[in-house]
Coordinates of C-alpha atoms and ligand atoms in Angstrom, one line a residue:
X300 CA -24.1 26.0 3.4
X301 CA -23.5 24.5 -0.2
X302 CA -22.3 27.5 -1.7
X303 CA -19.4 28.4 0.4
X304 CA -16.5 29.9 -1.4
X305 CA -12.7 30.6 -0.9
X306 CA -12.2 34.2 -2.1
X307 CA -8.6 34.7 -3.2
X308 CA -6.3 38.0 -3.4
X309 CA -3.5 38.5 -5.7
X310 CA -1.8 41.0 -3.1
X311 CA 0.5 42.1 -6.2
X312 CA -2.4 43.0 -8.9
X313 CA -5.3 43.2 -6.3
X314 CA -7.4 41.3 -8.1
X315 CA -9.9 38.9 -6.6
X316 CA -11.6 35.7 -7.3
X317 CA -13.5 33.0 -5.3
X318 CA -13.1 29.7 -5.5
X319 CA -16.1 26.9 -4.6
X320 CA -16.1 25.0 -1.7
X321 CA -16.4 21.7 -2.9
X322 CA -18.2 19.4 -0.1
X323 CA -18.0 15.5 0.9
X324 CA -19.9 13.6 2.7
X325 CA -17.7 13.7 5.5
X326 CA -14.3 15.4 6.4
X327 CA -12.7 18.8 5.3
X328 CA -13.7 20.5 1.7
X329 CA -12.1 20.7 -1.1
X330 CA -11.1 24.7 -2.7
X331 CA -11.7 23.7 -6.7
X332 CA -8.8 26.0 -7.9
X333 CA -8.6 24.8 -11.4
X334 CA -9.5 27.7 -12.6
X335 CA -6.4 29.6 -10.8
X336 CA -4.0 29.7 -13.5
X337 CA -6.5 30.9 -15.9
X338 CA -7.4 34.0 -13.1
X339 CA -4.7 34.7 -11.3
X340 CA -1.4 33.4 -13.9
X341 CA -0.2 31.4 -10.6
X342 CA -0.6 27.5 -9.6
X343 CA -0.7 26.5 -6.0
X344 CA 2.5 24.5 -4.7
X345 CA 2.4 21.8 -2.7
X346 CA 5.1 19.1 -2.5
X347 CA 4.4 16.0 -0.8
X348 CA 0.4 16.7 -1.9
X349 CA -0.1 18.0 1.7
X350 CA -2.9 20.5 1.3
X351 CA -4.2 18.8 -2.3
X352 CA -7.0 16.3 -2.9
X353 CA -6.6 14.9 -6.2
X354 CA -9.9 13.7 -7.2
X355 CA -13.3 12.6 -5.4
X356 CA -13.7 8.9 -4.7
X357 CA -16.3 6.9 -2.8
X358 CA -14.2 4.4 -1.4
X359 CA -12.1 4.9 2.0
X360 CA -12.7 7.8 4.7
X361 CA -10.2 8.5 7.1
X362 CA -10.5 11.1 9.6
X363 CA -7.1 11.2 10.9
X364 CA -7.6 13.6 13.8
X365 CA -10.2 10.9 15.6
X366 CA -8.2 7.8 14.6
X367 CA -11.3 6.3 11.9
X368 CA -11.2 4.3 9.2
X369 CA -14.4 3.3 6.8
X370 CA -13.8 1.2 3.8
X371 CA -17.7 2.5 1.8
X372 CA -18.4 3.7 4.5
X373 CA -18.4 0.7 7.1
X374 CA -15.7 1.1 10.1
X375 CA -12.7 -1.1 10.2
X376 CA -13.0 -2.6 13.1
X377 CA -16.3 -4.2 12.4
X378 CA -15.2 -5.4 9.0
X379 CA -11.9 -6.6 10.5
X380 CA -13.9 -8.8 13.2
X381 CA -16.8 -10.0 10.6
X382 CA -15.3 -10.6 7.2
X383 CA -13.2 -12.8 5.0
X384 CA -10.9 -10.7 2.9
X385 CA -12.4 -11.2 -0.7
X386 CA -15.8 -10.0 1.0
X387 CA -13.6 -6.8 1.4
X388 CA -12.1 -6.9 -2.0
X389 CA -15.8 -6.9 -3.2
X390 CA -16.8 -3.9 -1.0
X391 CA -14.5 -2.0 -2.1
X392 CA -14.5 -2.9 -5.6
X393 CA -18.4 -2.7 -5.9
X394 CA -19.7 -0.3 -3.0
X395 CA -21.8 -2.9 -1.4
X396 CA -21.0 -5.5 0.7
X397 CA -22.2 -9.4 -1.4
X398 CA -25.0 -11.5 -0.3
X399 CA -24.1 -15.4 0.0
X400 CA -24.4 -15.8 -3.7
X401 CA -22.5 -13.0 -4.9
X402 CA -19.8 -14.0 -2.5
X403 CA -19.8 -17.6 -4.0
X404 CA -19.2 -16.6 -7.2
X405 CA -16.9 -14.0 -6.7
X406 CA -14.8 -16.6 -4.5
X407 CA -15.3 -18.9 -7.3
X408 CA -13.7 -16.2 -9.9
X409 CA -11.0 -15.1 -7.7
X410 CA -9.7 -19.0 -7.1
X411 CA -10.4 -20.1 -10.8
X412 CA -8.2 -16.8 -12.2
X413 CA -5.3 -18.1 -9.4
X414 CA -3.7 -20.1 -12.0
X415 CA -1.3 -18.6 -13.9
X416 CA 0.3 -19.2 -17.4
X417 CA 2.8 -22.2 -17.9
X418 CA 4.8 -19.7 -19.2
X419 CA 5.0 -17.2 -16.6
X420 CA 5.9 -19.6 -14.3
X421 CA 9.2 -20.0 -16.3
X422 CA 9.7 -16.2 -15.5
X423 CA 10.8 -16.9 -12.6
X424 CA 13.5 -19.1 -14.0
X425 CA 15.5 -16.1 -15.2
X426 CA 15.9 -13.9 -12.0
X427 CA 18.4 -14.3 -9.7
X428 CA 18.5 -17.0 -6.7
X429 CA 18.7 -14.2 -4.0
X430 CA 16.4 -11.9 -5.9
X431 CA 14.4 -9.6 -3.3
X432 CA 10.6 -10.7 -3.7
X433 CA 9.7 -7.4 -4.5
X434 CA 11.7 -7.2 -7.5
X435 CA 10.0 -10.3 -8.5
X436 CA 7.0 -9.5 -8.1
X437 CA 7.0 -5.9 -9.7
X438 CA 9.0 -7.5 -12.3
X439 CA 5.8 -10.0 -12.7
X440 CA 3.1 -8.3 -12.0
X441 CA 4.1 -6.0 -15.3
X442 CA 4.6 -8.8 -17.7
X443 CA 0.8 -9.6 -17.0
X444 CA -0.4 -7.8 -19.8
X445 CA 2.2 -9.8 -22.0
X446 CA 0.3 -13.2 -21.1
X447 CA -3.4 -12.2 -20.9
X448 CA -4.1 -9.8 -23.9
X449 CA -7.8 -11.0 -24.0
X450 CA -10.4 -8.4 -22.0
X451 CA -7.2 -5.8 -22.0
X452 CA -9.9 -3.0 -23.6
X453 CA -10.1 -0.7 -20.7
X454 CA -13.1 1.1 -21.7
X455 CA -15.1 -2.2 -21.5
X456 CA -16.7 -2.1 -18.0
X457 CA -16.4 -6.1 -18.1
X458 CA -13.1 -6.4 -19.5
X459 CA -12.3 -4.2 -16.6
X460 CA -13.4 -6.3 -13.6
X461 CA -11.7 -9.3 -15.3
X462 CA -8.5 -8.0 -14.9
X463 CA -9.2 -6.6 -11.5
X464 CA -10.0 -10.2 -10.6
X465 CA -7.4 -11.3 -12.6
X466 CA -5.2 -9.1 -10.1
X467 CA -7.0 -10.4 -7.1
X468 CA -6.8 -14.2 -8.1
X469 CA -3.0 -14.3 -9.0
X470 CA -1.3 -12.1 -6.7
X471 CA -0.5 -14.9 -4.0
X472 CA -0.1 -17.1 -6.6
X473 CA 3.2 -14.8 -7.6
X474 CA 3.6 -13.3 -4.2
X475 CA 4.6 -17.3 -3.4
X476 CA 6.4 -18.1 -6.5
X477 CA 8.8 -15.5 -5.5
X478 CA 9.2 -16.4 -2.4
X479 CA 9.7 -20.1 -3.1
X480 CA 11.8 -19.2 -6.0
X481 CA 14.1 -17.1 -3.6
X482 CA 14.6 -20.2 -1.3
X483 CA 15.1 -22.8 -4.1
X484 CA 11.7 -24.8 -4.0
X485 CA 9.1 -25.8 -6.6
X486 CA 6.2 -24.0 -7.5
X487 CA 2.8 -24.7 -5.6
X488 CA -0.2 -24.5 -7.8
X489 CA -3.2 -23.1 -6.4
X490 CA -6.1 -24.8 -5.0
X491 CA -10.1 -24.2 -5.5
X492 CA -10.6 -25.8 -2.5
X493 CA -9.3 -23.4 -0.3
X494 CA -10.0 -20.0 1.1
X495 CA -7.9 -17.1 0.0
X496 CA -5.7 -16.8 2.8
X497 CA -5.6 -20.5 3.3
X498 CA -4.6 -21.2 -0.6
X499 CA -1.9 -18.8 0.0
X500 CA -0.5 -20.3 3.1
X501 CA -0.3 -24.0 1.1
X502 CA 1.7 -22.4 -1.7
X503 CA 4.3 -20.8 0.2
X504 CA 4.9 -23.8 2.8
X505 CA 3.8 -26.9 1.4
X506 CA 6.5 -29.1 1.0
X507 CA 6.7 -31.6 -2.5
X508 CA 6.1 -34.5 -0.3
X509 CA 2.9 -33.0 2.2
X510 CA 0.9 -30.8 1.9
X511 CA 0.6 -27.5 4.1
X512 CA -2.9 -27.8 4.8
X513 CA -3.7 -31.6 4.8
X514 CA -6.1 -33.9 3.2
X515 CA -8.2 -33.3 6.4
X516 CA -8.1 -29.5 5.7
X517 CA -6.0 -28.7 8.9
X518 CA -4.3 -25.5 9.6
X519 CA -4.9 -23.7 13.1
X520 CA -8.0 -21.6 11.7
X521 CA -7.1 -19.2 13.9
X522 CA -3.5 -18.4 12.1
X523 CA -5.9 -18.4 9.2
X524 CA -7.9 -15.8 11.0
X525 CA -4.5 -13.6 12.1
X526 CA -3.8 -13.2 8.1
X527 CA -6.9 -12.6 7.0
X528 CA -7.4 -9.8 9.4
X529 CA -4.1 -8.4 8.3
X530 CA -4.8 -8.2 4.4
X531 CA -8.9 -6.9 5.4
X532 CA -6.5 -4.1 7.4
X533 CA -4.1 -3.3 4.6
X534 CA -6.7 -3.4 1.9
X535 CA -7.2 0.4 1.0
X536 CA -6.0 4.0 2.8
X537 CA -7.7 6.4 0.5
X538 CA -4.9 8.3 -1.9
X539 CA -1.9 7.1 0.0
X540 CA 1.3 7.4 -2.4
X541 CA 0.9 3.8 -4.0
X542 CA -2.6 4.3 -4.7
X543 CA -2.2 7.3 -6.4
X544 CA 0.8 6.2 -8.4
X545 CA -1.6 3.4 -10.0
X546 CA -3.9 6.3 -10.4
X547 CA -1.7 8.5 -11.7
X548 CA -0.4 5.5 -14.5
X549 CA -4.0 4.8 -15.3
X550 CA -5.2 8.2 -16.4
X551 CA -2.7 7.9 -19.0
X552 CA -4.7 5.2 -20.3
X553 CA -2.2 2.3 -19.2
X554 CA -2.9 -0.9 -19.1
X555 CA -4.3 -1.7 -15.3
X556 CA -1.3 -4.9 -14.6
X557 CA 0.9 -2.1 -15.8
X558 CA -0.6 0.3 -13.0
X559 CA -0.8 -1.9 -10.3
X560 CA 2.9 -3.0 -11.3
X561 CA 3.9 1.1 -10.9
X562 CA 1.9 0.9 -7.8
X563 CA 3.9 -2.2 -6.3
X564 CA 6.7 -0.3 -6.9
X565 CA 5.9 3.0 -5.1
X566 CA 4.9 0.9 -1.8
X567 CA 8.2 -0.7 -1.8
X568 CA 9.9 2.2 -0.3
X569 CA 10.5 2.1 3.8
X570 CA 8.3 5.3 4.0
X571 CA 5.8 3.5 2.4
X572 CA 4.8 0.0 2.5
X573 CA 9.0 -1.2 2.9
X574 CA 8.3 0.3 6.6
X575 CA 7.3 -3.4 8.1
X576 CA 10.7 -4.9 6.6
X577 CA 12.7 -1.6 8.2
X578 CA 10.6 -2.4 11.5
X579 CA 12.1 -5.8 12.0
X580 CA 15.5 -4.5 10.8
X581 CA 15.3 -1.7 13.0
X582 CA 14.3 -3.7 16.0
X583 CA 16.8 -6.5 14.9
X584 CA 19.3 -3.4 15.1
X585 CA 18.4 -2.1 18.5
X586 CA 19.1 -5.1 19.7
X587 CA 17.8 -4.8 23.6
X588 CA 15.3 -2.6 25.9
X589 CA 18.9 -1.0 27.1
X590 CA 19.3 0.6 23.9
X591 CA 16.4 2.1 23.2
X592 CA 16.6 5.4 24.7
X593 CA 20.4 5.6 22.3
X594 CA 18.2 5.2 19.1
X595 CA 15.3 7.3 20.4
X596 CA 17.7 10.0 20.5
X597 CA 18.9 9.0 17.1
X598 CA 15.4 9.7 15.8
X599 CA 15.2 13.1 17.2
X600 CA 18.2 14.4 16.0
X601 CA 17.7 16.1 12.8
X602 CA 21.7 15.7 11.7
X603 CA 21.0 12.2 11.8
X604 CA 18.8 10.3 8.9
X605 CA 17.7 7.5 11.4
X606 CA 13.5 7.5 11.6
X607 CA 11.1 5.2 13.7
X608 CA 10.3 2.9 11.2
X609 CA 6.6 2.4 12.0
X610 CA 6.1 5.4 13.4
X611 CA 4.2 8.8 12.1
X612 CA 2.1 9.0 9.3
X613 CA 0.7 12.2 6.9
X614 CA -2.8 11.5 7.8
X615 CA -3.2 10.1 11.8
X616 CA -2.2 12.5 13.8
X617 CA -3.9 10.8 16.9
X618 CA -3.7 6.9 16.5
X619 CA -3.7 4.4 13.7
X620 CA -7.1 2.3 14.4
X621 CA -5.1 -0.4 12.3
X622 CA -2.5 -0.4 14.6
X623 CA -4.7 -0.4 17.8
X624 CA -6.0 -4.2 16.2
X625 CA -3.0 -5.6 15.2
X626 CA -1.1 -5.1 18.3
X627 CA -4.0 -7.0 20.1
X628 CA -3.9 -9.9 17.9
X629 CA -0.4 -9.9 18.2
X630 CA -0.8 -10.7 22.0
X631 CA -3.1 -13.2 20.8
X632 CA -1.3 -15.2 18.0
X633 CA 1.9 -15.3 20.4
X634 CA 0.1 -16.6 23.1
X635 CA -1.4 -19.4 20.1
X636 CA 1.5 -20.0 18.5
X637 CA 3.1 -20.6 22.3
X638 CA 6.2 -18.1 21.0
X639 CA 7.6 -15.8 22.8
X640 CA 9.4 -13.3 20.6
X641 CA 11.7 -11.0 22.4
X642 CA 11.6 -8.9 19.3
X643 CA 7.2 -8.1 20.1
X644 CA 8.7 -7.0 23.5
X645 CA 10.8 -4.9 22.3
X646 CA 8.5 -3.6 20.3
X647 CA 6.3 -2.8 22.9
X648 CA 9.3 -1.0 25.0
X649 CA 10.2 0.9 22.1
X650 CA 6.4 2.5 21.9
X651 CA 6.2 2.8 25.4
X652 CA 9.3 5.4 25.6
X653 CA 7.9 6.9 22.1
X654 CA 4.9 7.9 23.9
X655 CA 5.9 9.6 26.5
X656 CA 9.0 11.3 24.8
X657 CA 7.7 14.8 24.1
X658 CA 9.6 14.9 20.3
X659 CA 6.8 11.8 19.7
X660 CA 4.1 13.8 21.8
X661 CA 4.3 17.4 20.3
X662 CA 4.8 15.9 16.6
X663 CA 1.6 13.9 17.1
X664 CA 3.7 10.7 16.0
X665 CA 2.3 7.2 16.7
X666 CA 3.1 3.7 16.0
X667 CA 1.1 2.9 12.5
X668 CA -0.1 -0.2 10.8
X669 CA 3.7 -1.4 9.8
X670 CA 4.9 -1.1 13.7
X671 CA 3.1 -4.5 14.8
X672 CA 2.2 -6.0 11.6
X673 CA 5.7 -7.8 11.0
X674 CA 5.6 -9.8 14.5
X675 CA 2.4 -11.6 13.2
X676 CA 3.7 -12.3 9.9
X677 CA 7.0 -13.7 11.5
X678 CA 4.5 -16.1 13.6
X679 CA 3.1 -17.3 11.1
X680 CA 6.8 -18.1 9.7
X681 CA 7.1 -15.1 6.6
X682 CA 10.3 -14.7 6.2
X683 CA 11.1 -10.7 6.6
X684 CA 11.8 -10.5 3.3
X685 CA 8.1 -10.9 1.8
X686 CA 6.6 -8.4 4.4
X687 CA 6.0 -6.0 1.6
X688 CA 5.0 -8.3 -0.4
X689 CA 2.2 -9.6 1.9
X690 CA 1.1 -5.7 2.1
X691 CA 0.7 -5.9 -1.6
X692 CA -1.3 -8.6 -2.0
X693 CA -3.8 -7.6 0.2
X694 CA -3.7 -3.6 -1.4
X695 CA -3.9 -4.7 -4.6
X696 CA -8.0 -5.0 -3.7
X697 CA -7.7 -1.1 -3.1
X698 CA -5.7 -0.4 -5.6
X699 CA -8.3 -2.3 -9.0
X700 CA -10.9 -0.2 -6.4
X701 CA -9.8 2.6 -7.4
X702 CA -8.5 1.7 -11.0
X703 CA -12.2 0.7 -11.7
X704 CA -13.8 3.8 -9.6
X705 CA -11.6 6.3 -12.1
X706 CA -12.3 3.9 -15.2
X707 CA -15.8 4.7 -15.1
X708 CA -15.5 8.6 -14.7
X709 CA -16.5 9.7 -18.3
X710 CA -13.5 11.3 -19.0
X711 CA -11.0 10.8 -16.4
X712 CA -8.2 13.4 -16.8
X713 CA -4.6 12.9 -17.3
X714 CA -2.4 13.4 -13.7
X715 CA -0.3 16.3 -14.8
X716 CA 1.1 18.6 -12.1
X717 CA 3.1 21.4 -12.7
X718 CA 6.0 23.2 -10.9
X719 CA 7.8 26.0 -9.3
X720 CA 10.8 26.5 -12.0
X721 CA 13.8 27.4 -10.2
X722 CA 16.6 26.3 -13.0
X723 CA 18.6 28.7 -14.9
X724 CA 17.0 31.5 -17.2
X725 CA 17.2 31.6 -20.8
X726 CA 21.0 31.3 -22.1
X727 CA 22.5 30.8 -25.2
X728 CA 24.4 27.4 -25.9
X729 CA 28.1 27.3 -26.3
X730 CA 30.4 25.4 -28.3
X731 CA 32.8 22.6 -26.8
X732 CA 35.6 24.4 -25.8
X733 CA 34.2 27.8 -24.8
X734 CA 32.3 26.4 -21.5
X735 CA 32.9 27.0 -18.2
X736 CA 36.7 25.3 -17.1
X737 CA 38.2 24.9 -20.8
X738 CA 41.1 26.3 -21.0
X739 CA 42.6 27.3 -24.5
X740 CA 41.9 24.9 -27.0
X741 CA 45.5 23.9 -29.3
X742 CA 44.5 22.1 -32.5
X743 CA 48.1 21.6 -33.2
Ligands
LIG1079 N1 10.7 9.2 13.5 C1 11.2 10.4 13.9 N2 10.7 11.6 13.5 C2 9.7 11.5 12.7 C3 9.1 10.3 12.2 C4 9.7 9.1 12.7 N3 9.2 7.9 12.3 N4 8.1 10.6 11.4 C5 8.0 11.9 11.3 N5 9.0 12.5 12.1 C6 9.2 13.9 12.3 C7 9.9 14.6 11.1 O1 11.3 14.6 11.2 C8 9.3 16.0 11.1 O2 10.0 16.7 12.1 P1 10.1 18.3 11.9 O3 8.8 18.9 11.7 O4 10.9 18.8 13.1 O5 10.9 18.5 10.6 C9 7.8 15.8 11.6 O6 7.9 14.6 12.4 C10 6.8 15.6 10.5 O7 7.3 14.6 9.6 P2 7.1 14.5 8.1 O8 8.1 13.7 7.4 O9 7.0 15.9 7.6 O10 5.6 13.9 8.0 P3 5.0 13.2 6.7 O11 3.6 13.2 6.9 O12 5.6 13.8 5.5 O13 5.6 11.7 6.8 C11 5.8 9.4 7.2 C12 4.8 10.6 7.2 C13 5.0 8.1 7.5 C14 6.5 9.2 5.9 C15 6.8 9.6 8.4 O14 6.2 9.7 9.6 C16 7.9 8.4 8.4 O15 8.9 8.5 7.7 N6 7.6 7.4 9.2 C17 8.5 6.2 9.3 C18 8.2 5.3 8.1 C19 6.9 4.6 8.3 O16 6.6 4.0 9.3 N7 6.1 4.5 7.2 C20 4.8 3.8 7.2 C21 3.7 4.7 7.1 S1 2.1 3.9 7.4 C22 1.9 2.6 6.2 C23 2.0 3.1 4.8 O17 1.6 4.2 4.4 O18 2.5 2.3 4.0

């Protein structure tokens, strides 16, 4: 039925309107209620953007109920098991997955634009030596637009997917410059020579005198393979609260290094993308398999603040499909890497009581992506530290996706919610001296 509506009643006025049911492809519809405030005088409230979808996008699908993911469409797992990430990063950014040329070239683009300028190099110079990476690389990321002013005229569709390459291409490149900054090592420059996740790798571990991957081009290919699979699964979640935060600073008309800089900063928080740090922490914290059931209980009290990091999200409410991979390959990569890490099996302990707690069961909570993701990148030896950062490089494809995909709506309008005023009423200001707890004022 393409004309359903939503009929609405103002119980106080009686009035009545109806509201069209706007359909997608797949998944629930959408009430359009713009017009609400102009019928009714009211706006809809919703903290948290629980019941609100804030525009239409082509991108990501996720039905949360049956545990799916599509990135344009195509499932997760089969992208996951078949492609590099920058064949991903092209997906998403163009709708269609590239034939062998268009992968060349974009591979080409995205290793050329690795480089970056002498001078923002230096940046690094002036933070501090134990600066969080994060803080670097928000702090980075921003000053793009200072150093690259050419193609900066967002309402050029070219100068547009240069800087979302631009993005692509230099994110590792600053992802490792803070990371080698924060341990007190030279900068790596990138190499054309390598694959994405490969290049990455040599900047963060290559030492002055060898380099991380060899004249002979040797790395395990399968650790290769472990990282690649992680940034193709953290590449885009539909409107999660980063993503819309770059939205949300690009409909303002913002530079896009200055939204994806906004956007690094809202996944930074541990209910966000900061949860694979607070996973490690948290698990660093608990200590042994004895202690689980103490901070199990911690997590069900309400009078206590304590969450399962990695656990729960807004939109799965049955499992995570990224998790479901990534806790395979982390069987995998520990049996490659021949280490055993007691902190994977208390992971697993730790989701095993979850599960069959009834708190976990009735609330529908599961381990997510972040639960599992952390024991692979401490394999492959990233320091806890950059965990958040590694989510960021591999969401900034997702987040230029859908920079570029509300770039090209004619006129995309500016993010402006409203709210539910609850302050004080109108009063009337009063001088210094006459407010509430001054005593008699003496001017002698
Ligand atoms: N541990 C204990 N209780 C939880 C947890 C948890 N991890 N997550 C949710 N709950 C409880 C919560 O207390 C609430 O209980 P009640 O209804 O009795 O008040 C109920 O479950 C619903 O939680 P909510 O906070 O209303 O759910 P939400 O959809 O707003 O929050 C979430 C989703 C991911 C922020 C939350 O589950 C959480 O804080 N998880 C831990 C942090 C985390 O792992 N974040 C990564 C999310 S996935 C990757 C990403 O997005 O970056």
């Amino acid at each position: 039925m393409a004309n359903d509506t939503l009929l609405v009643r103002h119980t106080g006025t009686g009035r009545e309107v109806e509201y069209p049911l706007l359909r997608g492809t797949m998944g629930a519809d959408s009430v359009d209620i713009r017009a609400l405030p102009r019928d009714l005088g009211c706006f809809t409230y919703d903290p948290g953007f629980i019941a609100t979808s804030s525009c239409k996008s082509k991108i990501t699908y996720i039905d949360g109920e049956n545990g799916i993911l599509l990135y344009r469409g195509y499932p997760i797992e089969q992208l996951a098991e078949h492609c590099e990430f920058t064949e991903v990063a092209y997906l998403l950014m163009n709708g269609e997955l590239p034939n062998q040329t268009e992968l060349r070239d974009f591979n080409e683009e995205i290793s050329d634009r690795a480089i970056i300028h002498e001078s923002l190099r230096k940046f690094f110079d002036g933070f501090h030596y134990d600066a969080h990476p994060m803080s670097m690389l928000v702090g980075v990321v921003g000053s793009l637009s200072a150093f690259y002013h050419s193609e900066l005229n967002i309402k050029d569709s070219t100068h547009r997917k240069v800087c979302a390459a631009r993005l692509i291409g230099k994110m590792p490149t600053i992802a490792a410059a803070s990371y080698r900054h924060s341990v007190g090592r030279p900068f790596v420059y990138p190499r054309i020579d390598l694959s994405y996740c490969e290049n990455f790798l040599n900047m963060m571990f290559s030492r002055s005198s060898q380099n991380y991957i060899d004249q002979d081009h040797y790395i395990d290919p399968y650790l290769v393979k472990a990282l690649n699979l992680l940034f193709i699964l953290h590449a885009d979640h539909e409107q999660n609260a980063s993503t819309s935060t770059v939205r949300l600073a690009g409909s303002t008309g913002a530079n896009p290094y200055a939204c994806i800089a906004a956007g690094i900063a809202a996944l930074w928080g541990p209910a966000h993308g900061g949860a694979n740090e607070a996973v490690l922490t948290m698990l660093a914290q608990i200590g042994s398999a004895d202690n689980v059931p103490k901070f199990i209980a911690k997590a069900k009290d309400h009078d206590d603040p304590f969450r399962l990091m990695g656990f729960g999200h807004r939109v799965y409410k049955n499992f995570d499909p990224r998790a479901t991979i990534i806790r395979k390959t982390c069987h995998d990569v520990l049996a490659r890497t021949q280490k055993s890490d007691p902190l994977f099996d208390l992971a697993l302990a730790l989701e095993e009581q979850a599960l069959n707690d009834d708190y976990f069961i009735e609330k529908k909570l599961y381990p997510n992506v972040d639960f599992y993701s952390g024991i692979i990148y401490k394999a492959l030896n990233i320091p806890v530290d950059m965990f958040t950062v590694m989510f960021a490089i591999a969401r900034t494809a997702g987040w230029v996706a859908h920079w570029l995909e509300m770039m090209e709506e004619p006129a995309p309008p500016i993010g402006r919610p409203r709210q539910l005023y609850i302050g004080p009423a109108r009063r009337d200001f009063l001088p210094k001296g006459q407010r509430s707890g001054d005593t008699h004022v003496c001017n002698g």
